[in-house]
mmCIF file of C-alpha atoms in Angstrom:
data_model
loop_
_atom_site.group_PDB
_atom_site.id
_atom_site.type_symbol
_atom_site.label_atom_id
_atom_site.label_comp_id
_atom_site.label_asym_id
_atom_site.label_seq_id
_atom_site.Cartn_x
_atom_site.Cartn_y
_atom_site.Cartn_z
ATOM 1 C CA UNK A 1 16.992 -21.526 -45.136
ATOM 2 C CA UNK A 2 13.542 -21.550 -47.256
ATOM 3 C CA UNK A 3 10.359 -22.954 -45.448
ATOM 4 C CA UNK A 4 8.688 -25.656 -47.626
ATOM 5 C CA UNK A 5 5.381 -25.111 -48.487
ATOM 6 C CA UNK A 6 3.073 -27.720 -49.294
ATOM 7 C CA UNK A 7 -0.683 -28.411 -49.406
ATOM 8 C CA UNK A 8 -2.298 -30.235 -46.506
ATOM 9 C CA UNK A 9 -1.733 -33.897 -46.392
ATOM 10 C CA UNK A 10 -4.670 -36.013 -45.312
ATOM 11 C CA UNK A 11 -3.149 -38.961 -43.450
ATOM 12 C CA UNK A 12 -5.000 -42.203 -43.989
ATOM 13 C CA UNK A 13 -4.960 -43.243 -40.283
ATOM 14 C CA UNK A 14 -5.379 -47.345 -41.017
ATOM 15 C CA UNK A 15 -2.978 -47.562 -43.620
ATOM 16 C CA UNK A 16 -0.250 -49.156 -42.467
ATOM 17 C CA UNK A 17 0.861 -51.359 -45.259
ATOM 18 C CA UNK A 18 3.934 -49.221 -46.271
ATOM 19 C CA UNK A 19 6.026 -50.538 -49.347
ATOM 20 C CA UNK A 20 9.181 -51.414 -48.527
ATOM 21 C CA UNK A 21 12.142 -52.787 -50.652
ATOM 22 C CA UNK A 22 12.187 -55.501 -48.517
ATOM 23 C CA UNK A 23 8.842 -56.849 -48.982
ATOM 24 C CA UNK A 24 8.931 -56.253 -52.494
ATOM 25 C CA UNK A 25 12.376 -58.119 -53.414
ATOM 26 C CA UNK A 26 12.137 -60.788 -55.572
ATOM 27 C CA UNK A 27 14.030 -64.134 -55.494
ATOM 28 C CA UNK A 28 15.539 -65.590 -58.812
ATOM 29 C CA UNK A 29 12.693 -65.397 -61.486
ATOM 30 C CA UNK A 30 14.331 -68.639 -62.868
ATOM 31 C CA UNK A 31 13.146 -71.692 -62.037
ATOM 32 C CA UNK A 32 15.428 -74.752 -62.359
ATOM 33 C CA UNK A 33 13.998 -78.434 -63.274
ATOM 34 C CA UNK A 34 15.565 -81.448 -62.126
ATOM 35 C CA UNK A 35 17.308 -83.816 -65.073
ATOM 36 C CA UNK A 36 16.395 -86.553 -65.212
ATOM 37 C CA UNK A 37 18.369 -89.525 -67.084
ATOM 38 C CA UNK A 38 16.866 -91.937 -69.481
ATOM 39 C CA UNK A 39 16.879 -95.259 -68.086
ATOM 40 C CA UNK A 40 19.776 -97.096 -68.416
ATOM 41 C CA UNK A 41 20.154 -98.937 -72.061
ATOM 42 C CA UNK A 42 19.247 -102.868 -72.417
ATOM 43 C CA UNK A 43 19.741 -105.663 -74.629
ATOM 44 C CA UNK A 44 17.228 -106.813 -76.866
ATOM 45 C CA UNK A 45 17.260 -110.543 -77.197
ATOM 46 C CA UNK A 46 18.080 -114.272 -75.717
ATOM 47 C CA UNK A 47 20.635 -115.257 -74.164
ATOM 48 C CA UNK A 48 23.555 -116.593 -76.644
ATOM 49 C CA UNK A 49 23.710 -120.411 -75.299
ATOM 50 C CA UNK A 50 27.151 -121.632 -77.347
ATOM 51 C CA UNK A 51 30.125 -119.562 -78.559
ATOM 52 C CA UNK A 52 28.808 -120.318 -82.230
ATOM 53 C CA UNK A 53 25.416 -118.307 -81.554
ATOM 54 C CA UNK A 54 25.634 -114.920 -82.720
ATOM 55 C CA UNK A 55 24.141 -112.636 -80.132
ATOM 56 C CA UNK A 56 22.032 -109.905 -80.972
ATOM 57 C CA UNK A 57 23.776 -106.479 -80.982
ATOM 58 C CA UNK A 58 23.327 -103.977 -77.724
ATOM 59 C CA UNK A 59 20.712 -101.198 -78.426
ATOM 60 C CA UNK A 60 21.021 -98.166 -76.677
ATOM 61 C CA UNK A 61 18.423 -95.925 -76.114
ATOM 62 C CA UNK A 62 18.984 -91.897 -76.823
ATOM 63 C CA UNK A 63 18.978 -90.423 -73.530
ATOM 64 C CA UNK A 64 16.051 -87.733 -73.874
ATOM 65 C CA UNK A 65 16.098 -83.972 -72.286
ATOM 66 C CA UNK A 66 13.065 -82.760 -70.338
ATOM 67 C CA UNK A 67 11.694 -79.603 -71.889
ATOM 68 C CA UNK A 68 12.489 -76.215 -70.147
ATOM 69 C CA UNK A 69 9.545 -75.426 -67.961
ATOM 70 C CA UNK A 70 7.474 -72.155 -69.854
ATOM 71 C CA UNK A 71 7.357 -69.285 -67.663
ATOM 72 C CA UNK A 72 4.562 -66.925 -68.438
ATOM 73 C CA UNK A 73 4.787 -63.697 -68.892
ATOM 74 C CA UNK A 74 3.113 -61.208 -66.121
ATOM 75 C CA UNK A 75 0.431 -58.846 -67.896
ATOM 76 C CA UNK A 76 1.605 -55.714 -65.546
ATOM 77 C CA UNK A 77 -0.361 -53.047 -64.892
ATOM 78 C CA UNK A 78 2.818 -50.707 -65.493
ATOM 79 C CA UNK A 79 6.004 -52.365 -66.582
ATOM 80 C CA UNK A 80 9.338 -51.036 -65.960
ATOM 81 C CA UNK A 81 11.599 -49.658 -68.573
ATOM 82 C CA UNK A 82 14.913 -49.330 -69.700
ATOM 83 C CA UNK A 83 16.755 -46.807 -68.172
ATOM 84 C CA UNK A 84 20.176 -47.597 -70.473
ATOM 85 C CA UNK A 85 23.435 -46.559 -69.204
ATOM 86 C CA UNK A 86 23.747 -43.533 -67.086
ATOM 87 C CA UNK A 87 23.773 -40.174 -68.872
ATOM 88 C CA UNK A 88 25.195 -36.522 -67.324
ATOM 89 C CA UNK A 89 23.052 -35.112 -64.131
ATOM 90 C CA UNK A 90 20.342 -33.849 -65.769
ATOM 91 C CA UNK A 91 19.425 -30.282 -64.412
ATOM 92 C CA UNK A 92 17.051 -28.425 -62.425
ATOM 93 C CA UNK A 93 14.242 -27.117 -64.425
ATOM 94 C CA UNK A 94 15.100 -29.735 -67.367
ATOM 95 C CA UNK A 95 11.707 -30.826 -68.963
ATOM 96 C CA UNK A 96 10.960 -34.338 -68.861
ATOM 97 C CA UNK A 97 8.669 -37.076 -71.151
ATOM 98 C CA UNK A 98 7.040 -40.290 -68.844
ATOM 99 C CA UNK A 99 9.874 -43.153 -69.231
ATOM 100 C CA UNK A 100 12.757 -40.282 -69.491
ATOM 101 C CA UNK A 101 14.782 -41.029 -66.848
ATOM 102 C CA UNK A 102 16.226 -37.713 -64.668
ATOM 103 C CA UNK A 103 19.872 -38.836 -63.739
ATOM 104 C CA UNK A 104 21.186 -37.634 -60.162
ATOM 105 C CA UNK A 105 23.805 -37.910 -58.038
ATOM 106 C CA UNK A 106 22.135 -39.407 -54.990
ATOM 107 C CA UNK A 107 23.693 -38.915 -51.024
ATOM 108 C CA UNK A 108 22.552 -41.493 -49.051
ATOM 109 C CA UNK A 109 23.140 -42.690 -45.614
ATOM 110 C CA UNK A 110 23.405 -47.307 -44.439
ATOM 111 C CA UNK A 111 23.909 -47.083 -41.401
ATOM 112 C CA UNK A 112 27.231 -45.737 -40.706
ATOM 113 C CA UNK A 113 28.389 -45.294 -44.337
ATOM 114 C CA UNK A 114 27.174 -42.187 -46.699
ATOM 115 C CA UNK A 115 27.972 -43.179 -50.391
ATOM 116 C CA UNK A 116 27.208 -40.877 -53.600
ATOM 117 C CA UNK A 117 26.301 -42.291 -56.654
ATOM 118 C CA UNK A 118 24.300 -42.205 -59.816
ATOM 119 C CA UNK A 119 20.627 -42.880 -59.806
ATOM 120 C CA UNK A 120 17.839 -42.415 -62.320
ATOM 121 C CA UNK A 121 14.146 -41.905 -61.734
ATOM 122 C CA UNK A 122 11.047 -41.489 -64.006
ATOM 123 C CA UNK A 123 7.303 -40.699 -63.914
ATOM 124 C CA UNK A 124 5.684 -43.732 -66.371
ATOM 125 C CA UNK A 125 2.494 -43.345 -65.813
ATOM 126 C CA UNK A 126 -0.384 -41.090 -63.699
ATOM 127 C CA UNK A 127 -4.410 -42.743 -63.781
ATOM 128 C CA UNK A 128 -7.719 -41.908 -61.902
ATOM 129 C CA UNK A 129 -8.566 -44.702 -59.758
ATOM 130 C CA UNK A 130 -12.170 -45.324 -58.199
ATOM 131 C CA UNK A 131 -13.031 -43.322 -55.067
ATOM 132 C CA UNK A 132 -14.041 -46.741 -53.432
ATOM 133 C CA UNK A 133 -10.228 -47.201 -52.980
ATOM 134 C CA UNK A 134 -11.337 -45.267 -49.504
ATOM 135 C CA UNK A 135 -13.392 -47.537 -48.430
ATOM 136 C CA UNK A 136 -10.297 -49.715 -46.352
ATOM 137 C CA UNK A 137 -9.620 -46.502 -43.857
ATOM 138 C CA UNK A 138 -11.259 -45.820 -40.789
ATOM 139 C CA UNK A 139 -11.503 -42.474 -41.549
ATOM 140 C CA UNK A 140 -12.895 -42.554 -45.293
ATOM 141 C CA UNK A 141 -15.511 -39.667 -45.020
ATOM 142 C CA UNK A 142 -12.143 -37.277 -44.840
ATOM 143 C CA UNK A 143 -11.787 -38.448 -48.729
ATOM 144 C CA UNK A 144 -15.590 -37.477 -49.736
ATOM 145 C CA UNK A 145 -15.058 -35.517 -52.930
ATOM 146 C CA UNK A 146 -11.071 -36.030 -53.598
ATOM 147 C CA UNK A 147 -10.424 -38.270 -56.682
ATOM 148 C CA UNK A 148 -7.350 -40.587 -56.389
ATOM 149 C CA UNK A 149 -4.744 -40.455 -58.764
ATOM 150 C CA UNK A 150 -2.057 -43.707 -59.264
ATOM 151 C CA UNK A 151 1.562 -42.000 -60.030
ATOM 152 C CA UNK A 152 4.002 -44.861 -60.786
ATOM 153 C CA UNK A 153 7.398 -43.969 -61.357
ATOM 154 C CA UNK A 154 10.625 -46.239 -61.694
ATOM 155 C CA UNK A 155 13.465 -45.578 -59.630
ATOM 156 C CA UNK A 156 17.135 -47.931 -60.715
ATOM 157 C CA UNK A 157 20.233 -47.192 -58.728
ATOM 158 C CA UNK A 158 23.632 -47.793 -60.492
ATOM 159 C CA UNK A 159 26.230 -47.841 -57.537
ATOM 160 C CA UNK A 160 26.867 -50.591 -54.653
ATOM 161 C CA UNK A 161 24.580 -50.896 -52.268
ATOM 162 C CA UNK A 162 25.445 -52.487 -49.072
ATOM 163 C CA UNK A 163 24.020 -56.191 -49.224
ATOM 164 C CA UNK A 164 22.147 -55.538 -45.874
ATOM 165 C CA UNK A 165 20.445 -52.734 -46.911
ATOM 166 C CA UNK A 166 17.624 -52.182 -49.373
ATOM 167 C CA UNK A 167 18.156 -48.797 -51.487
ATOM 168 C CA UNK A 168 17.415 -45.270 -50.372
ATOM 169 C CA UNK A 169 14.402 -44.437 -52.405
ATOM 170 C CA UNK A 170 13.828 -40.992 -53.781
ATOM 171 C CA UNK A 171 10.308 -38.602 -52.987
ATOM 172 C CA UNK A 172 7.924 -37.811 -55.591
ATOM 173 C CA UNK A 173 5.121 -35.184 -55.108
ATOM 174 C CA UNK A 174 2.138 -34.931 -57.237
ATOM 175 C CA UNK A 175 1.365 -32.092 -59.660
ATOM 176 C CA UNK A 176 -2.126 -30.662 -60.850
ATOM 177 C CA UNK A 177 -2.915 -30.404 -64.264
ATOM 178 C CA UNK A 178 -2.099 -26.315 -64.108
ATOM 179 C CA UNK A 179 1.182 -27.411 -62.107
ATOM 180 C CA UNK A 180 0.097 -26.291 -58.698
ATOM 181 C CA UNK A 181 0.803 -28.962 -55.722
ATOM 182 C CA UNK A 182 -1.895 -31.808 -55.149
ATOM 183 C CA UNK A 183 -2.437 -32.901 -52.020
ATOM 184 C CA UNK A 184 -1.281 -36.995 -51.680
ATOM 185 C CA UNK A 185 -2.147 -40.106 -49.427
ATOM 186 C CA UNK A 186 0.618 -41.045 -46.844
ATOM 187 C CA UNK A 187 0.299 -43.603 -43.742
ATOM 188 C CA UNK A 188 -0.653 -43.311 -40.402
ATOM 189 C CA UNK A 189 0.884 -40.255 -39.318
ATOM 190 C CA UNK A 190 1.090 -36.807 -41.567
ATOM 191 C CA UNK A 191 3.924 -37.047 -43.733
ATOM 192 C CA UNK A 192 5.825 -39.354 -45.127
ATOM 193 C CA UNK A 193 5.513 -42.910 -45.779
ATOM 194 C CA UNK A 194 3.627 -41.722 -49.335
ATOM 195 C CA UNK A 195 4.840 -44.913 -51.386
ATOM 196 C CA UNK A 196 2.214 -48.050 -52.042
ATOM 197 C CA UNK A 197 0.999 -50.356 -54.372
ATOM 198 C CA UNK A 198 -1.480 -48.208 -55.373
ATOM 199 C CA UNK A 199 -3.540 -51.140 -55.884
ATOM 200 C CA UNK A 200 -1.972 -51.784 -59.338
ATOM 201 C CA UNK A 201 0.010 -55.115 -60.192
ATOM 202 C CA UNK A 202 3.741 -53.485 -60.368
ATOM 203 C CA UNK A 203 6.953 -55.471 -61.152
ATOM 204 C CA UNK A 204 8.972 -56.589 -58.034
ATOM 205 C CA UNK A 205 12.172 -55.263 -57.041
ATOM 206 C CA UNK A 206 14.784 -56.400 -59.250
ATOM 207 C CA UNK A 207 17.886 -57.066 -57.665
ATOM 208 C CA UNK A 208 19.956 -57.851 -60.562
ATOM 209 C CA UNK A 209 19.225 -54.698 -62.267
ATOM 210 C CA UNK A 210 18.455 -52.887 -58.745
ATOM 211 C CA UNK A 211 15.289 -51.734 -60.285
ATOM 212 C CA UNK A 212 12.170 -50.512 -58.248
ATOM 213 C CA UNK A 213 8.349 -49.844 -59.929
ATOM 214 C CA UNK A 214 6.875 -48.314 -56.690
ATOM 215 C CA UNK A 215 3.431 -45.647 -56.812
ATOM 216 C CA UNK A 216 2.097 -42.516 -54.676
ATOM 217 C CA UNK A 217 -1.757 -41.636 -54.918
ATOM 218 C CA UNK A 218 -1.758 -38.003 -55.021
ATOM 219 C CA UNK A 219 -5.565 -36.544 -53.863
ATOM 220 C CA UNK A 220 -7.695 -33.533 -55.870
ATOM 221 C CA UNK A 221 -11.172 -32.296 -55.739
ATOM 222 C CA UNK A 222 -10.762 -29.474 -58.508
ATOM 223 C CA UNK A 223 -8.295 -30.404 -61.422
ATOM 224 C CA UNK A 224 -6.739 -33.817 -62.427
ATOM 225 C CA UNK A 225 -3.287 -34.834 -60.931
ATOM 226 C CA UNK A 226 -1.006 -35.632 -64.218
ATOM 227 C CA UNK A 227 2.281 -35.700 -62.997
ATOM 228 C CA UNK A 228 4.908 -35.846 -60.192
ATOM 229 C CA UNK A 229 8.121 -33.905 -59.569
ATOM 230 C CA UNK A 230 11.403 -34.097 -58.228
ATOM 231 C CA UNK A 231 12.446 -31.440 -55.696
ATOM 232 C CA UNK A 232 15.378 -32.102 -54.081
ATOM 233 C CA UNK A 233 13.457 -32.852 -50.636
ATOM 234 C CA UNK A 234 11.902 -35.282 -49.022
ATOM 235 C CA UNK A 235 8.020 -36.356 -47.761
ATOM 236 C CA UNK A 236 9.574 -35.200 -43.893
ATOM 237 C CA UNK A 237 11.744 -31.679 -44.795
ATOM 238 C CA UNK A 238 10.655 -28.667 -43.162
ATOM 239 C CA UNK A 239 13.244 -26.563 -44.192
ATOM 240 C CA UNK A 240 14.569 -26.991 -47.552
ATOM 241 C CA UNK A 241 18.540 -26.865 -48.171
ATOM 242 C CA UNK A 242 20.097 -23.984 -49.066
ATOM 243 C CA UNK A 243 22.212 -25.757 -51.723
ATOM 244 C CA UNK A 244 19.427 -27.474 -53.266
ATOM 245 C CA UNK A 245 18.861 -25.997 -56.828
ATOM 246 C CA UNK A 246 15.784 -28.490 -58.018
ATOM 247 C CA UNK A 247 13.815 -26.795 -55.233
ATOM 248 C CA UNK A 248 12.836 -24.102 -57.126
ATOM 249 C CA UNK A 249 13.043 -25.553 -60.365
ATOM 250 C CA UNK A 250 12.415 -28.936 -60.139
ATOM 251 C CA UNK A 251 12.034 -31.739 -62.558
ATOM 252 C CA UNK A 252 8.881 -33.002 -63.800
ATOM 253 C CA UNK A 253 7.421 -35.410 -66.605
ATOM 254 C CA UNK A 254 5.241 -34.096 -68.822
#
Protein backbone atom coordinates (compact mmCIF):
# COMPACT_ATOMS: atom_id res chain seq x y z
CA UNK A 1 0.00 0.00 0.00
CA UNK A 2 1.48 3.63 -1.03
CA UNK A 3 0.69 6.61 1.39
CA UNK A 4 -0.82 9.55 -0.59
CA UNK A 5 0.85 12.57 -0.39
CA UNK A 6 -0.71 15.75 -0.87
CA UNK A 7 -0.22 19.44 -0.01
CA UNK A 8 -2.11 20.90 2.93
CA UNK A 9 -5.70 21.62 2.34
CA UNK A 10 -7.05 24.79 3.90
CA UNK A 11 -10.66 24.00 4.80
CA UNK A 12 -13.00 26.92 4.34
CA UNK A 13 -14.83 26.42 7.69
CA UNK A 14 -18.35 28.37 6.51
CA UNK A 15 -18.65 26.83 3.33
CA UNK A 16 -21.20 24.63 3.42
CA UNK A 17 -22.92 25.00 0.13
CA UNK A 18 -21.61 21.68 -1.39
CA UNK A 19 -22.73 20.91 -5.09
CA UNK A 20 -24.66 18.15 -5.34
CA UNK A 21 -26.31 16.39 -8.40
CA UNK A 22 -29.33 16.80 -6.79
CA UNK A 23 -29.49 20.42 -6.47
CA UNK A 24 -28.16 20.92 -9.74
CA UNK A 25 -30.68 18.62 -11.86
CA UNK A 26 -32.59 20.23 -14.23
CA UNK A 27 -36.27 19.64 -15.18
CA UNK A 28 -37.30 19.49 -18.97
CA UNK A 29 -35.67 22.62 -20.66
CA UNK A 30 -38.84 22.54 -22.91
CA UNK A 31 -41.51 24.49 -22.23
CA UNK A 32 -44.95 23.53 -23.63
CA UNK A 33 -47.73 26.30 -24.63
CA UNK A 34 -51.25 25.65 -24.42
CA UNK A 35 -53.28 25.53 -28.06
CA UNK A 36 -55.52 27.33 -28.33
CA UNK A 37 -58.42 26.97 -31.10
CA UNK A 38 -59.67 29.70 -33.29
CA UNK A 39 -63.07 30.52 -32.46
CA UNK A 40 -65.55 28.58 -33.86
CA UNK A 41 -66.53 29.67 -37.69
CA UNK A 42 -69.83 31.93 -38.34
CA UNK A 43 -72.06 32.93 -40.99
CA UNK A 44 -71.87 36.11 -42.56
CA UNK A 45 -75.26 37.44 -43.43
CA UNK A 46 -79.30 37.64 -42.80
CA UNK A 47 -81.33 35.31 -42.20
CA UNK A 48 -82.85 33.65 -45.58
CA UNK A 49 -86.75 34.52 -44.90
CA UNK A 50 -88.41 32.26 -48.00
CA UNK A 51 -87.09 29.10 -49.70
CA UNK A 52 -86.55 31.37 -52.91
CA UNK A 53 -83.85 33.63 -51.01
CA UNK A 54 -80.50 32.53 -51.68
CA UNK A 55 -78.54 32.53 -48.47
CA UNK A 56 -75.20 33.70 -48.27
CA UNK A 57 -72.53 30.94 -48.28
CA UNK A 58 -70.83 29.76 -44.70
CA UNK A 59 -67.32 31.35 -44.21
CA UNK A 60 -65.00 29.64 -42.20
CA UNK A 61 -62.29 31.12 -40.60
CA UNK A 62 -58.56 29.38 -40.84
CA UNK A 63 -57.95 28.15 -37.51
CA UNK A 64 -54.51 29.97 -36.61
CA UNK A 65 -51.40 28.28 -34.57
CA UNK A 66 -49.84 30.20 -31.68
CA UNK A 67 -46.15 30.71 -32.30
CA UNK A 68 -43.64 28.44 -30.38
CA UNK A 69 -42.55 30.37 -27.36
CA UNK A 70 -38.47 31.56 -28.08
CA UNK A 71 -36.28 30.19 -25.56
CA UNK A 72 -33.10 32.10 -25.15
CA UNK A 73 -30.06 30.89 -25.17
CA UNK A 74 -27.90 30.95 -21.71
CA UNK A 75 -24.51 32.98 -22.28
CA UNK A 76 -22.49 30.31 -19.93
CA UNK A 77 -19.60 31.04 -18.37
CA UNK A 78 -18.22 27.47 -19.50
CA UNK A 79 -20.44 25.38 -21.68
CA UNK A 80 -20.33 21.74 -21.85
CA UNK A 81 -19.11 19.78 -24.77
CA UNK A 82 -19.51 16.89 -26.73
CA UNK A 83 -18.07 14.01 -25.44
CA UNK A 84 -19.27 11.67 -28.71
CA UNK A 85 -19.56 8.05 -28.29
CA UNK A 86 -17.33 6.26 -25.93
CA UNK A 87 -13.81 5.48 -27.14
CA UNK A 88 -11.19 2.58 -25.54
CA UNK A 89 -9.99 3.35 -21.70
CA UNK A 90 -7.65 5.75 -22.30
CA UNK A 91 -4.38 5.06 -20.23
CA UNK A 92 -2.43 6.15 -17.40
CA UNK A 93 0.07 8.71 -18.30
CA UNK A 94 -1.93 9.48 -21.72
CA UNK A 95 -1.58 13.30 -22.42
CA UNK A 96 -4.64 15.17 -22.63
CA UNK A 97 -5.98 18.70 -24.54
CA UNK A 98 -9.02 20.78 -22.36
CA UNK A 99 -12.41 19.27 -23.95
CA UNK A 100 -10.54 15.71 -24.60
CA UNK A 101 -12.43 13.53 -22.78
CA UNK A 102 -10.28 10.59 -20.65
CA UNK A 103 -12.61 7.44 -20.97
CA UNK A 104 -12.70 5.04 -17.78
CA UNK A 105 -14.22 2.27 -16.55
CA UNK A 106 -15.82 3.63 -13.41
CA UNK A 107 -16.74 1.16 -10.02
CA UNK A 108 -19.25 2.65 -8.20
CA UNK A 109 -21.33 1.77 -5.29
CA UNK A 110 -25.96 2.85 -4.93
CA UNK A 111 -26.60 1.64 -2.16
CA UNK A 112 -26.49 -2.01 -2.25
CA UNK A 113 -25.58 -2.41 -5.96
CA UNK A 114 -21.79 -1.85 -7.39
CA UNK A 115 -22.09 -1.42 -11.26
CA UNK A 116 -18.99 -0.80 -13.75
CA UNK A 117 -19.33 1.19 -16.59
CA UNK A 118 -17.94 3.69 -19.00
CA UNK A 119 -17.49 7.27 -18.05
CA UNK A 120 -15.66 10.21 -19.57
CA UNK A 121 -14.24 13.28 -17.88
CA UNK A 122 -12.42 16.47 -19.09
CA UNK A 123 -10.61 19.59 -17.82
CA UNK A 124 -12.38 22.65 -20.13
CA UNK A 125 -11.22 25.31 -18.64
CA UNK A 126 -8.77 26.69 -15.49
CA UNK A 127 -9.11 30.95 -14.66
CA UNK A 128 -7.79 33.27 -11.81
CA UNK A 129 -10.63 34.53 -9.95
CA UNK A 130 -10.52 37.68 -7.53
CA UNK A 131 -9.13 37.09 -4.03
CA UNK A 132 -12.38 38.82 -2.69
CA UNK A 133 -14.03 35.40 -3.42
CA UNK A 134 -12.71 34.98 0.48
CA UNK A 135 -14.47 37.39 1.75
CA UNK A 136 -17.87 34.86 2.52
CA UNK A 137 -15.67 32.58 5.16
CA UNK A 138 -15.26 33.16 8.63
CA UNK A 139 -11.91 32.41 8.47
CA UNK A 140 -10.71 34.53 5.30
CA UNK A 141 -7.33 35.87 6.73
CA UNK A 142 -6.14 31.93 6.29
CA UNK A 143 -6.43 32.87 2.33
CA UNK A 144 -4.19 36.23 2.60
CA UNK A 145 -1.79 35.78 -0.29
CA UNK A 146 -3.28 32.47 -2.13
CA UNK A 147 -4.83 33.33 -5.57
CA UNK A 148 -7.95 31.26 -6.50
CA UNK A 149 -8.04 29.36 -9.48
CA UNK A 150 -11.73 28.14 -11.19
CA UNK A 151 -11.03 24.42 -12.70
CA UNK A 152 -14.23 23.34 -14.53
CA UNK A 153 -14.26 20.06 -15.90
CA UNK A 154 -17.24 17.97 -17.47
CA UNK A 155 -17.93 14.69 -16.23
CA UNK A 156 -20.94 12.39 -18.65
CA UNK A 157 -21.62 8.87 -17.54
CA UNK A 158 -22.77 6.37 -20.27
CA UNK A 159 -24.26 3.36 -18.22
CA UNK A 160 -27.66 3.08 -16.07
CA UNK A 161 -27.83 4.74 -13.20
CA UNK A 162 -30.29 3.79 -10.65
CA UNK A 163 -33.28 6.40 -10.93
CA UNK A 164 -32.90 7.14 -7.13
CA UNK A 165 -29.56 7.96 -7.21
CA UNK A 166 -27.65 10.89 -8.66
CA UNK A 167 -24.18 9.71 -10.32
CA UNK A 168 -20.94 8.93 -8.54
CA UNK A 169 -18.82 11.85 -9.49
CA UNK A 170 -15.14 11.49 -10.13
CA UNK A 171 -12.07 13.71 -8.02
CA UNK A 172 -10.04 16.19 -9.69
CA UNK A 173 -6.89 17.74 -8.06
CA UNK A 174 -5.29 20.84 -9.18
CA UNK A 175 -1.87 21.11 -10.85
CA UNK A 176 0.76 24.07 -10.77
CA UNK A 177 2.02 25.46 -13.74
CA UNK A 178 5.53 23.27 -13.23
CA UNK A 179 3.09 20.21 -12.43
CA UNK A 180 3.66 20.06 -8.73
CA UNK A 181 0.29 19.68 -6.50
CA UNK A 182 -1.69 22.99 -5.60
CA UNK A 183 -3.27 23.17 -2.64
CA UNK A 184 -7.48 23.44 -3.25
CA UNK A 185 -10.64 24.80 -1.32
CA UNK A 186 -12.91 22.03 0.20
CA UNK A 187 -15.91 22.51 2.86
CA UNK A 188 -16.13 22.54 6.34
CA UNK A 189 -14.00 19.84 7.37
CA UNK A 190 -10.34 18.97 5.69
CA UNK A 191 -10.89 16.95 2.79
CA UNK A 192 -13.27 16.31 0.59
CA UNK A 193 -16.33 17.96 -0.45
CA UNK A 194 -13.85 20.07 -3.11
CA UNK A 195 -16.69 20.51 -5.87
CA UNK A 196 -18.68 24.13 -6.20
CA UNK A 197 -19.93 26.55 -8.39
CA UNK A 198 -16.98 28.29 -8.32
CA UNK A 199 -18.98 31.29 -8.65
CA UNK A 200 -19.23 30.85 -12.46
CA UNK A 201 -22.71 30.37 -14.32
CA UNK A 202 -22.25 26.45 -15.31
CA UNK A 203 -24.85 24.37 -17.26
CA UNK A 204 -27.20 22.22 -15.04
CA UNK A 205 -27.14 18.63 -14.82
CA UNK A 206 -28.45 17.12 -17.82
CA UNK A 207 -30.34 14.17 -17.30
CA UNK A 208 -31.01 13.19 -20.75
CA UNK A 209 -27.47 13.15 -21.70
CA UNK A 210 -26.38 12.45 -17.88
CA UNK A 211 -24.03 15.29 -18.27
CA UNK A 212 -22.45 17.26 -15.27
CA UNK A 213 -20.32 20.89 -15.68
CA UNK A 214 -19.22 21.00 -11.97
CA UNK A 215 -15.71 23.25 -10.71
CA UNK A 216 -12.90 22.92 -7.85
CA UNK A 217 -10.90 26.19 -6.86
CA UNK A 218 -7.51 24.96 -6.42
CA UNK A 219 -5.31 27.68 -4.03
CA UNK A 220 -1.42 29.03 -4.88
CA UNK A 221 0.71 31.75 -3.59
CA UNK A 222 3.85 31.02 -5.92
CA UNK A 223 2.94 29.74 -9.52
CA UNK A 224 -0.45 29.71 -11.41
CA UNK A 225 -2.76 26.58 -11.12
CA UNK A 226 -3.41 25.50 -15.00
CA UNK A 227 -4.71 22.25 -14.79
CA UNK A 228 -6.27 19.29 -12.91
CA UNK A 229 -5.55 15.55 -12.95
CA UNK A 230 -7.00 12.32 -12.64
CA UNK A 231 -5.43 9.90 -10.15
CA UNK A 232 -7.27 7.09 -9.56
CA UNK A 233 -8.20 8.34 -5.85
CA UNK A 234 -10.37 10.23 -4.24
CA UNK A 235 -10.52 13.86 -2.09
CA UNK A 236 -10.80 11.19 1.30
CA UNK A 237 -7.96 8.20 0.34
CA UNK A 238 -5.22 7.80 2.64
CA UNK A 239 -3.79 4.94 1.23
CA UNK A 240 -3.80 4.62 -2.39
CA UNK A 241 -4.71 1.09 -4.09
CA UNK A 242 -2.28 -1.12 -4.97
CA UNK A 243 -3.93 -1.85 -8.34
CA UNK A 244 -4.35 1.62 -9.26
CA UNK A 245 -2.00 2.42 -12.26
CA UNK A 246 -3.13 6.35 -12.87
CA UNK A 247 -1.63 6.95 -9.43
CA UNK A 248 1.60 7.34 -10.55
CA UNK A 249 0.94 8.36 -13.89
CA UNK A 250 -2.07 10.05 -13.99
CA UNK A 251 -4.00 11.90 -16.58
CA UNK A 252 -3.96 15.48 -17.04
CA UNK A 253 -5.12 18.26 -19.64
CA UNK A 254 -2.75 20.29 -20.92
Amino acid sequence: MRPITRPTTLAALSLAAVLTLSACSGGDDESTSPSFSAADATTDGGEATTEDEATEDVVEEEPTEDPTPTELAVDYDVAAVDFGAPGAVTGPGTPLTKGQPAWLNQTATYGEQELTGPTAVSVLDVRALEPSIFDQYSNAEDFAGYTPYAITFQQQWFYDVPAEYDPTTLDLFPIKEDGSDAEYLTGQFGFGAATNSCGLQLPEYNEETKTLVSCIIGLSKDLPVTTAKYNGETYTSIIASADNAYFNQPLSWG
